[in-house]
XYZ file of C-alpha atoms in Angstrom:
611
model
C 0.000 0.000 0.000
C 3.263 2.455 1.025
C 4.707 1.738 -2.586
C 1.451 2.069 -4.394
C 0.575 5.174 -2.841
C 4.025 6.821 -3.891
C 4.078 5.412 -7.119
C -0.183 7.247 -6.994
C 1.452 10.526 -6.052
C 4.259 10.537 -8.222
C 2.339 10.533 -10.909
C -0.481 13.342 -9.816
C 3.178 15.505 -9.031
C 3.221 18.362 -11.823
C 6.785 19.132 -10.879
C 8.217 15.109 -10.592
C 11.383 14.894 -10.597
C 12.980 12.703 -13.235
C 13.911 9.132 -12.587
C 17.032 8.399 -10.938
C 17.639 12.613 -9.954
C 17.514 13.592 -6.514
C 17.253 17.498 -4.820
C 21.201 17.720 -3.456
C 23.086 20.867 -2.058
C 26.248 21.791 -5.214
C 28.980 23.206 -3.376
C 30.734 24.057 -6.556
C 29.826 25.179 -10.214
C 32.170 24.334 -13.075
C 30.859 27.033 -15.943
C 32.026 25.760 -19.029
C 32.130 28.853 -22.419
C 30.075 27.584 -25.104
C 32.137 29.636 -27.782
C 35.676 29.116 -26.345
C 36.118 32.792 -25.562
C 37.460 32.524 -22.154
C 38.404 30.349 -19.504
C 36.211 27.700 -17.649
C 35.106 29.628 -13.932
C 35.105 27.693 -10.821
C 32.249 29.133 -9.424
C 32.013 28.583 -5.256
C 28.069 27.662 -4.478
C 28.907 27.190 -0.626
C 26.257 28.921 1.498
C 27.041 31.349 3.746
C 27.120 31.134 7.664
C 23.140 30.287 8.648
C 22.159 30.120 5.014
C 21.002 27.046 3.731
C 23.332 25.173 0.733
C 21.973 25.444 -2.715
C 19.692 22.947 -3.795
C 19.683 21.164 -7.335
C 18.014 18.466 -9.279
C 21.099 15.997 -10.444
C 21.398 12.228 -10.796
C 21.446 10.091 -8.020
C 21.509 6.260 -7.277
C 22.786 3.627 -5.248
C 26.872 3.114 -5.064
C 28.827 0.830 -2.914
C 31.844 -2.194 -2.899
C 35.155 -1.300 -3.324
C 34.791 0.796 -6.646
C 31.800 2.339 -6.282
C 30.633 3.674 -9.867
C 30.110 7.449 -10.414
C 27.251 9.923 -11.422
C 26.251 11.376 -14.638
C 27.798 14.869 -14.751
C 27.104 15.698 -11.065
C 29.695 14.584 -8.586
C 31.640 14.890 -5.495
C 35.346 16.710 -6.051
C 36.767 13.480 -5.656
C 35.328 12.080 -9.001
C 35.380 15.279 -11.153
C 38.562 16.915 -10.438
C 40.507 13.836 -8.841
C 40.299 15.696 -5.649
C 42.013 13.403 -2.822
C 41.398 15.300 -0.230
C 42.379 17.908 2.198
C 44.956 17.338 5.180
C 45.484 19.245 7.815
C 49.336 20.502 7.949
C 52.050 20.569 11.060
C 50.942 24.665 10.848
C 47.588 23.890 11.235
C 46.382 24.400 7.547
C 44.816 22.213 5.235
C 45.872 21.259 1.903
C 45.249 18.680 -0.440
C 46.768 15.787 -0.235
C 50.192 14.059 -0.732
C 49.467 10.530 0.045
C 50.190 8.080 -2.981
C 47.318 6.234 -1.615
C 44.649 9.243 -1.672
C 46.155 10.440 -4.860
C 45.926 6.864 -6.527
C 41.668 6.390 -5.099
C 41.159 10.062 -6.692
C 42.800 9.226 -9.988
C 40.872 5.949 -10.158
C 37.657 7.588 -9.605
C 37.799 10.110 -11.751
C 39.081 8.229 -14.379
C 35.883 6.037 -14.106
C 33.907 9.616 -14.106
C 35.550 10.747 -17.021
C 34.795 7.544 -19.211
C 30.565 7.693 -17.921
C 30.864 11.411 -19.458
C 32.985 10.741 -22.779
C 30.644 7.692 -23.217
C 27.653 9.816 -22.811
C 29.219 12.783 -25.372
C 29.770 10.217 -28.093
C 25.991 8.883 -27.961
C 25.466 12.676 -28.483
C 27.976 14.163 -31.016
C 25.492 16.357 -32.280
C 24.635 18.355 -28.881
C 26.624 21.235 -28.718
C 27.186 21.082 -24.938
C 28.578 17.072 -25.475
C 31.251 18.836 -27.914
C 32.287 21.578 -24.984
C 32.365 19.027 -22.227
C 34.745 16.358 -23.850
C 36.820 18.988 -25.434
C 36.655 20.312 -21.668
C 37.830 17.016 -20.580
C 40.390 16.829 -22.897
C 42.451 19.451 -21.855
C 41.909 18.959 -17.885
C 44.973 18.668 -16.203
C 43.994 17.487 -11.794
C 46.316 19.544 -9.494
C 44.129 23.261 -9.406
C 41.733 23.144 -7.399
C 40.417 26.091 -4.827
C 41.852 26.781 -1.627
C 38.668 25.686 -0.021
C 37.759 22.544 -1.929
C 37.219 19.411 -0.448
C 36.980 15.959 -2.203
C 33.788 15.735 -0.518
C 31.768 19.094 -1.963
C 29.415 18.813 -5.041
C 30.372 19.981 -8.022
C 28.020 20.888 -11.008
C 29.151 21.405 -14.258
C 27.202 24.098 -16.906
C 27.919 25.855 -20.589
C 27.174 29.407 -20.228
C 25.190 29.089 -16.987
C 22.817 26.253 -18.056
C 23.202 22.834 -16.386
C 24.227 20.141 -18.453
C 22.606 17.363 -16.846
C 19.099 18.987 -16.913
C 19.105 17.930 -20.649
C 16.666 15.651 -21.515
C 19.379 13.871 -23.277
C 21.574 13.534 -20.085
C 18.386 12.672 -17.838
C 17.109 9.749 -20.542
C 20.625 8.207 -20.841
C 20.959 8.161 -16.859
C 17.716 6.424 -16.355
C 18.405 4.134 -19.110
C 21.734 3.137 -17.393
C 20.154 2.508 -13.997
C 17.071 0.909 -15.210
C 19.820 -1.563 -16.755
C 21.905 -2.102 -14.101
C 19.209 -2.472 -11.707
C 16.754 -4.904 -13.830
C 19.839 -7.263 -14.055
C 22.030 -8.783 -16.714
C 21.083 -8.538 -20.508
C 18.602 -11.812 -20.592
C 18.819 -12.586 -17.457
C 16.625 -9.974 -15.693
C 13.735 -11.802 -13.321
C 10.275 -11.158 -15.169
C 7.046 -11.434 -13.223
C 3.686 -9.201 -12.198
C 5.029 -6.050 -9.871
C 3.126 -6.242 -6.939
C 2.430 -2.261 -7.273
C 0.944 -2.190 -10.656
C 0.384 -5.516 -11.431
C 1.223 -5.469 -14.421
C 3.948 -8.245 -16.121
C 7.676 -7.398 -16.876
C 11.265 -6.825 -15.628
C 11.633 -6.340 -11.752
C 14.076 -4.937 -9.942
C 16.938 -6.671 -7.884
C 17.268 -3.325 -5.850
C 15.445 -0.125 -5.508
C 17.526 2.178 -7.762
C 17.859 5.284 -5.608
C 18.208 5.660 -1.917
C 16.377 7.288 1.181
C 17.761 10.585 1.554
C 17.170 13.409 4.354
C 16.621 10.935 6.824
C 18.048 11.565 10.609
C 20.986 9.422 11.437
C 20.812 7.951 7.997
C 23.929 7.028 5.728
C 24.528 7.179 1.876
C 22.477 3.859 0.727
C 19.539 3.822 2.786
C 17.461 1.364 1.716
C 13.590 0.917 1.589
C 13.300 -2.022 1.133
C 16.439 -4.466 2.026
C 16.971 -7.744 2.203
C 21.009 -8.886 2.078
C 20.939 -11.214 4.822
C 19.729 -15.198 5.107
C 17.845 -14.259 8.109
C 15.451 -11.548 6.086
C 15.223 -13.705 2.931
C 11.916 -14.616 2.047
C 11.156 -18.012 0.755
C 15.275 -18.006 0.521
C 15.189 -15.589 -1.816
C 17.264 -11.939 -1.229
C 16.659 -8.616 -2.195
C 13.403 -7.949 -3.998
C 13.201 -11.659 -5.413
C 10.307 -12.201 -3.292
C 9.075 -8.745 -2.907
C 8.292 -7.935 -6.786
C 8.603 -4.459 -7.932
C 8.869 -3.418 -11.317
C 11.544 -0.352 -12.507
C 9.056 1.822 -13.492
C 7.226 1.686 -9.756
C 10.863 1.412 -7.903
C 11.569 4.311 -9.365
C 8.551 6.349 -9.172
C 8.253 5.084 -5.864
C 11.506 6.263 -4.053
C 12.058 9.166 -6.149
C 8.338 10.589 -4.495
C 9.508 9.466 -1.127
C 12.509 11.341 -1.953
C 11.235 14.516 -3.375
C 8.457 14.734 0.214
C 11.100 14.547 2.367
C 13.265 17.393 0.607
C 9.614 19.660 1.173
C 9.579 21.712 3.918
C 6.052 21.639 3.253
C 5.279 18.148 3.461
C 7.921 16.640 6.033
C 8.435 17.592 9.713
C 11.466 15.947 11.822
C 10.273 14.099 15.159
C 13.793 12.931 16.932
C 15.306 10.418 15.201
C 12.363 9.803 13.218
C 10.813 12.120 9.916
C 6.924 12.216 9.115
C 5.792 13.311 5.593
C 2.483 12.835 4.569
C 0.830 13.508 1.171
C -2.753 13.388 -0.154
C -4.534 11.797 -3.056
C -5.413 15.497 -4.708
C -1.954 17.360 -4.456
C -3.746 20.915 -4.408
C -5.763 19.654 -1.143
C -4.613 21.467 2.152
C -4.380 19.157 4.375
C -3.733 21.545 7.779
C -0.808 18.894 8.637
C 1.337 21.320 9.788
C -1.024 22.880 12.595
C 0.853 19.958 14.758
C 4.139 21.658 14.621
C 3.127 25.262 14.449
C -0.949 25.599 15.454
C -2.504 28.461 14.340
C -4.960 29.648 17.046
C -7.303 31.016 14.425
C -6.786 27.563 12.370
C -7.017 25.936 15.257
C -10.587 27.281 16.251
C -12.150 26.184 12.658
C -10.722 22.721 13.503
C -12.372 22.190 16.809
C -15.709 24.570 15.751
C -16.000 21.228 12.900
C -16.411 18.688 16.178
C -19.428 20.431 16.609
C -20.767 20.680 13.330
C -19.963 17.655 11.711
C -20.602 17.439 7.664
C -24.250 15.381 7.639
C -25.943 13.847 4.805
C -24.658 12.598 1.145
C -22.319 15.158 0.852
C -20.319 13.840 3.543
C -20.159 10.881 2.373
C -19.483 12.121 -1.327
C -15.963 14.331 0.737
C -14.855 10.710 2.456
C -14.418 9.534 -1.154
C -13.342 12.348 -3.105
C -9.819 12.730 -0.929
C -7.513 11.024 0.935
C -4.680 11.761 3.409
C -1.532 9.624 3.733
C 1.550 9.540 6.548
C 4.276 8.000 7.180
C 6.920 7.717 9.895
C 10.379 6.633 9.160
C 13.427 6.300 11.073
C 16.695 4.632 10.066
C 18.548 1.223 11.714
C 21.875 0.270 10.096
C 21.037 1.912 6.615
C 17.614 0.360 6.560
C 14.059 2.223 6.303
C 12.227 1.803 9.218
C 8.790 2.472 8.759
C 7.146 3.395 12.316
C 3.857 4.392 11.430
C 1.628 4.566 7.947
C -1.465 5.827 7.863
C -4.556 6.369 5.138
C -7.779 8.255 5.914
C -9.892 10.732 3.972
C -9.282 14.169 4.363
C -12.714 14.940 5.867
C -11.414 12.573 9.063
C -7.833 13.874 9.253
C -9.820 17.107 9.924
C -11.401 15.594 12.832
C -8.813 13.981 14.871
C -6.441 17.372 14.404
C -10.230 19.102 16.010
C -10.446 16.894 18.864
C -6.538 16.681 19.374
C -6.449 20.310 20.137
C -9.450 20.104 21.913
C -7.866 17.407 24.111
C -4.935 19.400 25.111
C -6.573 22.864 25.363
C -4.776 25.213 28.343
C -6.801 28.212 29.586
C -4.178 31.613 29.928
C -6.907 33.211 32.808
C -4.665 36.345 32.505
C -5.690 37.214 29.055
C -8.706 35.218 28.787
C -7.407 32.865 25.636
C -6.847 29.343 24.991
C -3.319 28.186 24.041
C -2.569 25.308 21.965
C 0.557 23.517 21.516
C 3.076 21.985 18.844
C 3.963 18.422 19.428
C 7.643 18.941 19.485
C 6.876 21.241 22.763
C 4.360 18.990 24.188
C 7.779 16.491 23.747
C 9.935 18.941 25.179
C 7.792 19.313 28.026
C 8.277 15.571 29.266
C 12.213 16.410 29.950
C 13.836 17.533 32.606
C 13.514 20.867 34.014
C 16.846 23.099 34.776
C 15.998 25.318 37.057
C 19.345 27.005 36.734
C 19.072 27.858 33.039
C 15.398 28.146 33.430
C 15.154 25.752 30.779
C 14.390 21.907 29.894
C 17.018 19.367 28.962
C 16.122 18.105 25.290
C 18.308 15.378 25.621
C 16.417 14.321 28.650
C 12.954 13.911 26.356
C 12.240 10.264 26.156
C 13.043 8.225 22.657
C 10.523 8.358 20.284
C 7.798 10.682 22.373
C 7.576 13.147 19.355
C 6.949 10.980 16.503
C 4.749 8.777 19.122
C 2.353 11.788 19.689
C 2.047 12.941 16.443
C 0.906 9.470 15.955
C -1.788 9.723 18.642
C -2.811 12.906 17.240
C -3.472 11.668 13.244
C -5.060 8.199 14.521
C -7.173 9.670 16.853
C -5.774 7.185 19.652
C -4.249 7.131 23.597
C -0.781 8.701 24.319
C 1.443 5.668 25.255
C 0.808 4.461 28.918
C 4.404 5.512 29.819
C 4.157 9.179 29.245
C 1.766 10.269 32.031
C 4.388 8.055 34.965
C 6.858 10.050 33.198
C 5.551 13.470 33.595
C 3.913 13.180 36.921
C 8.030 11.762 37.826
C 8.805 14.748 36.309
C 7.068 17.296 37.607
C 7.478 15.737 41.142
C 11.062 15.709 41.184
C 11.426 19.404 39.551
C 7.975 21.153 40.905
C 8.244 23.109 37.333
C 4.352 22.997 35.902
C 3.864 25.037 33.109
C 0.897 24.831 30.276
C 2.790 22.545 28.029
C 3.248 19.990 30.755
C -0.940 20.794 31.566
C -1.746 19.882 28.216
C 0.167 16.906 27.577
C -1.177 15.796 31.180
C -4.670 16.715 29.960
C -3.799 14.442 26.673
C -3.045 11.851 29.120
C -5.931 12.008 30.840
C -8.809 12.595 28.355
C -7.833 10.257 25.889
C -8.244 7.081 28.536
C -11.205 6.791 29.334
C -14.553 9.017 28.681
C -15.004 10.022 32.545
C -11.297 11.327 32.539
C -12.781 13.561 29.007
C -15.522 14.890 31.141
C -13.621 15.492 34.386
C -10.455 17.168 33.083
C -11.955 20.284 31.400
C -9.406 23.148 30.554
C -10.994 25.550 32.959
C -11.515 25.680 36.758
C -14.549 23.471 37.650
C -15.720 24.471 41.177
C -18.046 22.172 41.793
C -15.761 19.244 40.726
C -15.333 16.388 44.084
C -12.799 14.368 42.865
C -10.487 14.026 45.535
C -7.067 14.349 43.794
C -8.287 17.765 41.790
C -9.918 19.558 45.259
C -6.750 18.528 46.780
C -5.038 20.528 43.811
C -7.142 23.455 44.042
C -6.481 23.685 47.795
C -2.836 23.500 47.262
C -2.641 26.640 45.268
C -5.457 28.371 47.314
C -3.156 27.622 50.061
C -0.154 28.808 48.033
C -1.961 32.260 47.085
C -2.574 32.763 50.907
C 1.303 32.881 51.551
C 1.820 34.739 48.070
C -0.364 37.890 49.604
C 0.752 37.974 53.810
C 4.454 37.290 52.525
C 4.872 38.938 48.356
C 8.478 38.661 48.553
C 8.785 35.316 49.465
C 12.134 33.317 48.143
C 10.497 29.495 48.672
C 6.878 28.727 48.596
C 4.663 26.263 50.232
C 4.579 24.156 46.163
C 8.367 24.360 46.306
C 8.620 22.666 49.818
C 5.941 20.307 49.803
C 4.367 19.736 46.058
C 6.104 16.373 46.152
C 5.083 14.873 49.422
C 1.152 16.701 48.608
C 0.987 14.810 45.619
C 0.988 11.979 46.946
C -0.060 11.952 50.872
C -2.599 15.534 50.877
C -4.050 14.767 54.105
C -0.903 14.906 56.102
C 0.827 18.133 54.349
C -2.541 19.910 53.261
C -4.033 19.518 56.978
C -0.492 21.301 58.561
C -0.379 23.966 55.555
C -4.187 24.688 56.770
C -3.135 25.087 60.237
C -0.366 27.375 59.377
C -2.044 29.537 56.908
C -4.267 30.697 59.783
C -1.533 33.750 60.845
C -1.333 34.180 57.351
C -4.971 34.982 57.062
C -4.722 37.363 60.633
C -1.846 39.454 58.347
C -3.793 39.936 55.133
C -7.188 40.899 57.322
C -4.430 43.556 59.441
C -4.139 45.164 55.629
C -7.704 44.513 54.148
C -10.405 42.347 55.965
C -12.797 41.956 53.252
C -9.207 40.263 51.161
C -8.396 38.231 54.221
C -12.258 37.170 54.804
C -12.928 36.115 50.812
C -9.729 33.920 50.982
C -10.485 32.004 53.864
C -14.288 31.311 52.931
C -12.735 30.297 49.195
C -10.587 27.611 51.184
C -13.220 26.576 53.761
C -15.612 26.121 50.433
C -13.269 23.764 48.779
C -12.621 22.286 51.918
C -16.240 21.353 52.391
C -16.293 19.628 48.856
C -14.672 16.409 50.781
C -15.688 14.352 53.369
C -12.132 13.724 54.346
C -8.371 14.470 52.823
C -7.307 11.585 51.231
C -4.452 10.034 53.066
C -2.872 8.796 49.853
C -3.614 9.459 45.969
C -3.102 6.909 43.261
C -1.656 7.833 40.147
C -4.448 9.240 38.384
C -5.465 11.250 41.070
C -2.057 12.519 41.757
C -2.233 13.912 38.010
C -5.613 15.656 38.801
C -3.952 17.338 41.727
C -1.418 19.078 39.371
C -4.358 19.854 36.800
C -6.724 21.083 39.992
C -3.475 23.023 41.240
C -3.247 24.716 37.985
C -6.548 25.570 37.365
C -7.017 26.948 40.254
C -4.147 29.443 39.634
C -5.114 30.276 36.461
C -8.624 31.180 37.677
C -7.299 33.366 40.547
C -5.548 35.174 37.830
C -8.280 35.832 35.597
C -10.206 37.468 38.614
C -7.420 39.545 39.562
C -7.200 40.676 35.926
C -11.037 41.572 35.835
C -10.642 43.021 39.752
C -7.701 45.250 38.211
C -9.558 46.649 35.438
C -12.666 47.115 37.378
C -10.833 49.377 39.706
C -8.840 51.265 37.106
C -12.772 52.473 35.705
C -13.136 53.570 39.378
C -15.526 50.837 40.217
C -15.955 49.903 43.971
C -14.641 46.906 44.712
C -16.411 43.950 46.114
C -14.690 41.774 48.991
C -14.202 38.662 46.543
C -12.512 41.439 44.174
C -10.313 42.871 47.106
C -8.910 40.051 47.537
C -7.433 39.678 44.160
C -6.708 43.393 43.304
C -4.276 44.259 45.967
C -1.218 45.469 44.707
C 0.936 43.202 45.577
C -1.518 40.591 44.592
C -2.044 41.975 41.241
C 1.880 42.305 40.475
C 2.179 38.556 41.942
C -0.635 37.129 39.733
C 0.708 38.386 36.712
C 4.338 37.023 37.530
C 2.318 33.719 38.094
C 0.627 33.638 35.236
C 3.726 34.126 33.226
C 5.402 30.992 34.666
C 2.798 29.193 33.112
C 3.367 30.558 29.629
């Protein structure tokens, strides 16, 4: 299904790229004068500092052994200009090298680059650019080469500006050579059906062109790869068993190719790259509202949950488009495909709604909701430095990324590790900001339905599940200290958050008893402040029969999402209280309580922690 759906969107691509040619960054341009007027320029094509290398279409294909074989017209240094190589000097330069043995590898392979070109001049003596090349060739002498050249860099060559090998002459004769190589010896290339196209002729021994742009991944990364007894099939290695036709081989990696080269339809997760396509290649498919969500995008998305398409027309819209994805990583120069996925557009839609909608965080300061990319939903699972003030990316566990953005396009649970993970996490550090709420709230909502109607994004006050009063107690209990004592260094969350998460009764019952002076110091400055906050934590008090001794682990994760709801409703009513008072409005005692100064100042630095 993979190979037939590349081979499918190959074919729909206006813009294909042509068989056996591959998107790669030139280093170096080699401009060749059509007329013989003046010398051949060494043009340098390196990008600058931060810039991004130049890229161009030029033939590609799979090379290894001992001699590997070299490229129609496009190469590295070493096989066009028998480059072998900078060393670095006893003075700390680097200059090419003197090694017989680096010399010898550099004349070999360019003396098997130089026969693939003169071969491919004399099946073209009439081409004008054949004639400049060869008598280009001719009179090349390797031992000039710039300062700055490596046997490494790409090197291009062009008459008067215009690549040579975006000829149709040069791109026919390369696919003709690969398609020959590949497909086997003359008469004795293995004929059967392809098992993409089904139709009967000559299949491949190999895929022709490599995996490139993967992370990690080498220079022959295979799709498909089977060089080993233990992965034969029916004892049979390579494609033998696996049937694939050249014209589908080709068509097949040179799409998977030309996706992961577009920005546009590729996003890196880790070690691991999604790109995704769909059946209609002028369809927007909103794919990239994972890595970057637009709130206003983001809004339509979740608006559609609650006005799905009804009738024939949906139905007409599941079949008119579909969406396709695919996760690859790479093991040992082999193609690992993680995930796959096919659904109409119309669904794809859906899940991205209700993804959003799962992991929805409430800013109470400025009254918006805040969605999240999955690499920062990721990066929120690490460790927290409170030094730097930053988390540890290295810390975010293997595969999270790409394992989310799988949850999120198949509409299905977060893995059961992440939400031990994060609670770990957030224990050990006592760092809770809205990432780490939503990817909790992810956690939550998507395992069972009660956990979908429990764990809202807002404050809900009239919510008795033990673990989320406990929560909301917590920070009711924190935002009593925050107003008798607004310079405090170390708060009641930084002491005790750990031990409160998971035995409340014992820490929030001591915290009670010791907010009570607290209380007496904010009445000593405003009564109607100090009254309001102790009837807010008698109220939430009252929701329980009893503290729980201990919580389990789901209720220790609706303590942190109580805790932080709670916080960010405190700061929406000091926002409101602030306002309300800057229009000369009296103040009621609930509103006192929040619009203090030093209340107001501390609820906006609170709020920002959670941004």
């Amino acid at each position: 299904m993979l190979l037939h759906s590349l081979v499918q969107h190959a074919d729909s691509r206006d813009n294909a790229v042509p068989d056996y040619y591959q998107r790669r960054a030139v280093m170096w341009q080699i401009d060749l004068p059509g007329t013989g007027d003046r010398e051949p320029l060494i043009i340098d094509l390196r990008p600058a500092k931060g810039d991004r290398p130049r890229p161009v279409t030029a033939p590609y294909g799979v090379r290894s052994g001992t001699n590997p074989p070299p490229f129609l017209l496009v190469d590295s240094a070493l096989y066009v200009l028998a480059h072998p190589g900078l060393v670095k000097q006893p003075d700390g330069e680097k200059r090419p090298s003197t090694s017989p043995k680096d010399i010898t590898k550099a004349q070999q392979r360019h003396a098997a680059y130089r026969a693939m070109v003169v071969s491919w001049c004399a099946d073209h003596p009439g081409l004008p650019q054949a004639r400049t090349l060869a008598r280009w060739l001719d009179s090349y002498t390797p031992g000039h080469w710039p300062e700055e050249m490596d046997q490494g860099h790409l090197v291009a060559i062009s008459v008067d500006g215009e690549w040579i090998h975006d000829l149709p002459q040069a791109q026919r004769w390369w696919a003709e050579k690969v398609t020959s190589a590949k497909s086997g010896k003359p008469g004795k290339s293995q004929e059967g059906i392809c098992l993409v196209c089904g139709q009967a002729g000559s299949l491949l021994n190999t895929l022709p062109v490599p995996v490139k742009g993967l992370p990690n991944s080498g220079m022959n990364t295979q799709l498909i790869c089977l060089n080993q007894p233990a992965h034969y099939r029916a004892g049979i290695k390579q494609l033998g068993a696996t049937p694939v036709c050249v014209a589908c081989g080709t068509k097949a990696t040179t799409a998977l190719n030309a996706l992961l080269a577009d920005p546009e339809h590729r996003t890196d997760a880790g070690d691991s790259a999604i790109v995704w396509w769909t059946r209609d290649p002028t369809t927007e498919t909103d794919m990239w509202t994972l890595d970057n969500p637009d709130p206003t995008e983001v809004a339509q998305l979740i608006d559609g949950l609650n006005h799905p398409r009804k009738g024939s027309d949906a139905l007409a819209a599941l079949d008119d488009d579909a969406f396709y994805a695919v996760t690859l990583r790479v093991n040992t120069n082999r193609v690992i495909v993680a995930d796959w996925i096919t659904i109409p557009v119309p669904e794809l839609k859906r899940r991205l709604g209700a993804w959003f909608a799962d992991q929805q965080t409430w800013d109470g300061w400025n009254n918006i909701y805040l969605y999240w990319s999955v690499w920062r939903l990721a990066l929120s699972a690490a460790r927290w430095d409170k030094r730097k003030s930053k988390y540890i990316d290295t810390t975010v566990p293997k595969h999270l990324q790409a394992d989310l953005a799988r949850a999120a396009l198949h509409g299905t649970p977060l893995p059961a590790h992440v939400l031990p993970v994060l609670m770990q996490r957030i224990r050990a550090d006592h760092h809770i900001d809205r990432p780490r709420i939503a990817l909790l709230r992810l956690a939550l909502t998507r395992t069972t339905t009660r956990h979908k109607e429990l764990c809202v994004p807002q404050l809900n006050p009239n919510s008795t599940e033990p673990g989320y009063v406990c929560g909301r107690i917590m920070a009711m209990l924190e935002a009593i200290q925050r107003k008798a004592m607004p310079k405090v260094n170390t708060t009641i969350t930084d002491k005790y958050l750990t031990t409160a998460v998971v035995s409340p009764r014992a820490v929030l019952t001591r915290l009670r008893i010791g907010a009570r002076p607290h209380l007496r110091t904010i009445a000593r400055t405003s009564e109607p402040a100090g009254r309001a906050m102790e009837n807010r934590m008698r109220d939430a008090f009252d929701l329980l029969d009893t503290l729980p001794a201990h919580l389990n682990a789901e209720q220790q994760a609706l303590f942190i999402l109580g805790y932080e709801h709670q916080r960010a409703h405190s700061a929406r009513a000091a926002a409101e209280a602030i306002r309300a008072r800057e229009v000369g409005k009296e103040l009621s005692g609930e509103q006192t309580a929040d619009a203090l100064p030093e209340a107001a100042a501390d609820a906006s630095t609170t709020d920002s922690t959670l941004g």
